[in-house]
Coordinates of C-alpha atoms in Angstrom, one line a residue:
M6 CA 0.0 -0.1 0.1
R7 CA 2.8 2.3 1.0
K8 CA 4.3 1.5 -2.5
L9 CA 1.2 2.5 -4.3
I10 CA 1.0 5.8 -2.4
T11 CA 4.5 6.6 -2.8
C12 CA 4.2 6.1 -6.8
A13 CA 1.0 8.3 -6.8
I14 CA 2.8 11.1 -5.1
L15 CA 5.9 10.8 -7.5
L16 CA 3.4 10.8 -10.4
G17 CA 1.6 13.7 -9.2
A18 CA 5.1 15.7 -8.5
L19 CA 6.3 14.5 -12.1
A20 CA 3.4 15.4 -14.2
P21 CA 3.7 19.2 -14.3
A22 CA 7.4 18.8 -15.3
A23 CA 6.4 16.5 -18.0
M24 CA 3.6 18.7 -19.2
A25 CA 6.2 21.8 -19.2
Q26 CA 8.4 19.3 -21.4
H27 CA 5.6 18.8 -23.9
T28 CA 4.4 22.3 -24.2
D29 CA 7.7 24.5 -24.0
I30 CA 8.2 24.2 -27.8
W31 CA 5.1 26.2 -28.3
K32 CA 6.6 29.3 -26.4
K33 CA 8.6 32.1 -28.2
N34 CA 6.1 33.5 -30.6
K35 CA 6.8 37.2 -30.7
G36 CA 9.8 38.8 -32.5
I37 CA 11.5 40.6 -35.2
T38 CA 12.2 39.3 -38.7
L39 CA 14.8 40.7 -41.2
G40 CA 14.9 40.1 -44.8
F41 CA 17.4 40.4 -47.8
V42 CA 15.4 40.8 -50.9
T43 CA 17.1 38.7 -53.4
H44 CA 15.0 39.7 -56.4
Q45 CA 12.0 42.4 -56.9
S46 CA 10.5 43.4 -60.3
L47 CA 8.5 46.4 -61.0
K48 CA 6.3 45.8 -64.1
C49 CA 4.3 48.2 -66.1
D50 CA 1.0 46.8 -66.7
E51 CA -0.4 49.7 -68.7
A52 CA -1.8 48.5 -72.5
W53 CA -0.8 51.9 -73.7
L54 CA 2.9 51.9 -72.5
P55 CA 5.8 49.5 -73.3
K56 CA 6.1 46.5 -71.2
I57 CA 8.9 48.0 -69.2
Q58 CA 10.3 45.9 -66.2
Y59 CA 12.8 47.3 -63.4
N60 CA 14.9 44.7 -61.6
S61 CA 16.0 45.1 -58.4
S62 CA 19.7 45.6 -57.5
F63 CA 19.3 44.9 -53.7
G64 CA 16.5 45.1 -51.0
I65 CA 16.1 44.9 -47.4
S66 CA 13.1 44.4 -45.1
M67 CA 12.1 44.5 -41.4
S68 CA 8.9 43.3 -39.6
V69 CA 7.7 43.0 -36.0
G70 CA 4.9 40.4 -35.1
T71 CA 3.1 37.8 -33.1
Q72 CA 1.8 34.3 -33.7
Y73 CA -1.3 33.3 -31.9
L74 CA -1.6 29.5 -31.9
W75 CA -4.3 26.8 -31.1
P76 CA -5.3 24.9 -29.1
K77 CA -3.7 26.1 -26.1
G78 CA -1.3 23.5 -24.2
E79 CA -0.6 20.4 -26.2
G80 CA -1.1 20.5 -30.0
W81 CA -2.7 17.9 -32.4
A82 CA -1.3 14.7 -33.6
G83 CA 0.7 13.8 -30.6
N84 CA 1.5 17.5 -29.9
R85 CA 3.0 18.0 -33.2
I86 CA 0.7 20.3 -34.9
K87 CA -1.1 23.7 -34.1
V88 CA -2.8 26.4 -36.2
G89 CA -3.6 30.0 -35.5
V90 CA -3.2 33.5 -36.9
D91 CA 0.2 35.2 -37.7
A92 CA -0.1 39.0 -37.3
R93 CA 2.5 41.7 -38.3
W94 CA 2.2 45.0 -36.4
F95 CA 4.8 46.6 -38.6
D96 CA 6.2 45.8 -41.9
I97 CA 8.8 48.1 -43.9
S98 CA 10.7 47.0 -46.9
Y99 CA 13.2 49.1 -49.2
V100 CA 14.2 48.2 -52.7
N101 CA 17.0 49.8 -55.0
Y102 CA 16.4 48.9 -58.7
K103 CA 19.1 48.8 -61.6
D104 CA 19.3 51.8 -63.7
L105 CA 18.2 50.4 -67.0
P106 CA 15.0 48.5 -67.3
E107 CA 14.1 45.5 -69.4
Y108 CA 11.4 46.0 -72.0
K109 CA 9.7 44.7 -75.1
S110 CA 9.7 46.9 -78.1
K111 CA 7.4 44.7 -80.0
G112 CA 4.1 42.8 -79.4
G113 CA 4.3 44.1 -75.8
S114 CA 3.3 47.8 -76.5
S115 CA 1.0 49.8 -78.9
F116 CA 4.0 52.0 -80.0
G117 CA 4.5 50.4 -83.4
D118 CA 7.0 51.6 -85.5
Y119 CA 8.1 54.5 -82.9
W120 CA 9.9 51.6 -81.0
D121 CA 11.7 50.0 -83.6
D122 CA 14.9 51.6 -82.6
V123 CA 14.1 51.5 -78.9
D124 CA 17.8 50.4 -78.1
D125 CA 19.2 53.4 -79.3
Y126 CA 16.4 55.4 -77.8
L127 CA 16.9 54.1 -74.3
D128 CA 20.7 54.5 -74.5
D129 CA 20.2 58.3 -75.3
V130 CA 17.8 59.0 -72.6
Y131 CA 19.8 57.1 -70.1
D132 CA 22.9 59.0 -70.7
D133 CA 22.9 61.6 -68.1
E134 CA 24.5 64.9 -69.0
E135 CA 27.9 66.0 -67.5
G136 CA 27.6 66.9 -63.8
E137 CA 23.8 65.7 -63.6
F138 CA 23.1 64.0 -60.4
D139 CA 21.3 60.5 -60.9
L140 CA 19.0 59.7 -58.0
G141 CA 18.5 56.1 -59.1
S142 CA 15.3 54.0 -58.7
H143 CA 13.8 53.2 -55.4
Q144 CA 10.8 51.7 -53.7
L145 CA 9.7 52.0 -49.9
H146 CA 6.8 49.8 -48.8
I147 CA 5.2 50.3 -45.3
G148 CA 2.3 48.3 -44.0
V149 CA 0.9 45.6 -41.7
G150 CA -0.2 42.0 -42.2
V151 CA -2.4 39.3 -41.0
G152 CA -3.2 35.8 -42.0
P153 CA -3.5 32.1 -41.2
A154 CA -0.6 29.9 -40.0
I155 CA 0.1 26.4 -39.4
V156 CA 3.1 25.3 -37.3
V157 CA 4.6 21.8 -37.2
A158 CA 6.9 20.5 -34.6
P159 CA 8.0 16.8 -35.9
F160 CA 10.1 15.9 -33.0
S161 CA 8.0 17.4 -30.1
S162 CA 8.2 14.0 -28.3
S163 CA 12.0 14.0 -28.2
D164 CA 13.8 14.5 -24.9
N165 CA 16.7 16.3 -26.4
A166 CA 17.0 19.8 -27.8
L167 CA 15.7 18.7 -31.2
R168 CA 12.1 18.8 -29.9
F169 CA 12.4 22.7 -30.4
L170 CA 12.7 22.4 -34.2
R171 CA 9.6 23.9 -35.8
A172 CA 8.2 24.7 -39.3
N173 CA 6.0 27.9 -39.5
L174 CA 4.0 28.1 -42.7
Y175 CA 2.0 31.3 -43.2
C176 CA 0.1 33.8 -45.4
H177 CA -0.7 37.3 -45.1
F178 CA -2.9 40.1 -46.5
N179 CA -0.7 43.0 -46.2
P180 CA -2.2 46.5 -46.8
S181 CA 0.2 49.0 -47.4
A182 CA 1.6 52.2 -48.7
S183 CA 3.9 52.1 -51.5
V184 CA 6.2 55.0 -52.9
L185 CA 8.3 55.0 -55.9
L186 CA 11.1 57.2 -57.2
Y187 CA 12.3 56.1 -60.5
K188 CA 13.5 57.2 -64.1
D189 CA 10.5 56.8 -66.5
M190 CA 11.1 55.7 -70.3
Y191 CA 12.2 59.1 -71.3
G192 CA 14.9 59.5 -68.6
D193 CA 12.9 61.8 -66.4
M194 CA 12.7 61.4 -62.7
Q195 CA 9.1 60.6 -61.4
A196 CA 7.7 60.1 -57.8
S197 CA 4.5 57.9 -57.4
W198 CA 2.5 56.6 -54.6
A199 CA -0.2 54.0 -54.1
F200 CA -2.3 52.1 -51.4
V201 CA -1.1 48.5 -52.1
P202 CA -3.4 45.4 -51.3
A203 CA -0.2 42.8 -51.2
V204 CA -0.3 39.2 -50.2
D205 CA 2.9 37.6 -48.4
Y206 CA 3.4 33.9 -47.9
G207 CA 6.4 31.9 -46.5
L208 CA 7.9 29.2 -44.7
N209 CA 10.5 29.7 -41.8
F210 CA 12.2 27.0 -39.6
Q211 CA 12.4 27.8 -36.0
W212 CA 14.8 26.3 -33.3
K213 CA 14.4 28.1 -30.0
F214 CA 14.5 31.8 -30.7
I215 CA 15.9 31.7 -34.1
T216 CA 14.0 31.5 -37.3
L217 CA 15.4 30.9 -41.0
G218 CA 13.2 31.1 -44.0
V219 CA 12.1 32.0 -47.3
E220 CA 9.2 34.8 -48.2
G221 CA 7.3 35.8 -51.4
R222 CA 5.4 38.9 -52.0
W223 CA 2.9 39.9 -54.6
G224 CA 1.3 43.2 -55.0
S225 CA -0.3 45.4 -57.8
A226 CA -1.5 48.9 -57.8
K227 CA -2.3 52.2 -59.7
Y228 CA 0.5 54.7 -58.9
K229 CA -0.2 58.3 -58.8
T230 CA 2.4 60.5 -60.2
L231 CA 3.7 63.2 -57.6
M232 CA 6.3 65.0 -59.5
S233 CA 7.9 65.5 -62.9
T234 CA 10.7 67.3 -64.6
D235 CA 8.3 67.9 -67.7
E236 CA 5.2 69.5 -68.0
E237 CA 3.7 67.9 -71.0
D238 CA 0.6 65.5 -71.1
Y239 CA 0.6 61.9 -72.0
E240 CA -1.2 62.4 -75.4
Y241 CA -1.3 60.2 -78.3
G242 CA 0.6 61.6 -81.3
D243 CA 2.7 60.6 -84.5
E244 CA 5.7 60.4 -82.5
G245 CA 4.4 58.5 -79.6
I246 CA 3.2 59.5 -76.1
S247 CA 4.3 62.6 -74.1
Y248 CA 3.9 63.1 -70.6
K249 CA 2.0 65.8 -68.3
G250 CA 2.3 65.9 -64.4
G251 CA -0.9 66.4 -62.3
G252 CA -1.9 63.0 -61.0
T253 CA -1.4 60.6 -63.9
K254 CA -1.8 56.9 -62.8
I255 CA 0.2 54.0 -63.7
K256 CA -0.3 50.3 -62.8
Y257 CA 2.7 48.5 -61.6
T258 CA 3.0 44.9 -60.5
H259 CA 5.8 44.1 -58.1
P260 CA 6.4 40.3 -57.1
S261 CA 9.3 39.7 -54.8
F262 CA 11.4 37.0 -53.0
R263 CA 13.5 37.4 -49.9
I264 CA 15.4 35.2 -47.3
T265 CA 14.6 35.9 -43.7
L266 CA 16.2 35.6 -40.6
G267 CA 14.3 36.2 -37.2
F268 CA 14.8 36.3 -33.5
R269 CA 11.9 35.1 -31.2
W270 CA 10.9 35.7 -27.4

């Protein structure tokens, strides 16, 4: 009888410790994530403009967020799976674009014969005059994000540090403000802005307080022009299209891919 009582007492004392061992893998869900943008493109999607595409030279990003997981305590499938919501309270990214865009002179625009000699034309407009300061092409993206998350801990029953290994799969709706500073097809500096309903999707692997992963983003919006060095209108003519400031909107799509490094607590 004494042995049974002793065993019951020991089991009761060890139960909380055992439970803590199983549930400690689901902690550390708040943190900061840094990203290196390996590629981002800026594609003009207007039918009346040539299909110009700017490609990134480099880019960086930073976000701060929290994962809210369910169920509380142990997860499903032997404490291996949880689902929830991944929220980003602040998300910012900056991309620097290469000076010269890619383009399609025929088939991708309605300019016809005007763009037959597009190679020489772009070479001319992108040859800065001596002493002229080139600001380059840039994009700044600031927003928030929220969406579903699935978290898998395949080694949760392990008694060693391997149990802390997690795979976090997520997707966000990312409403954000975006600002562009770039050279247009005529070599003139332009500044534009837009509200962008972007989408993020990614996968990262977490071990204790560190995460390493990949992430993609897709966004498309009509960017409103804020400034121009010329004061002409975009008008159809025998020699193509000319530009006028005052709120012209041009649709751009900008998919991107990045590598992420995060810290959780």
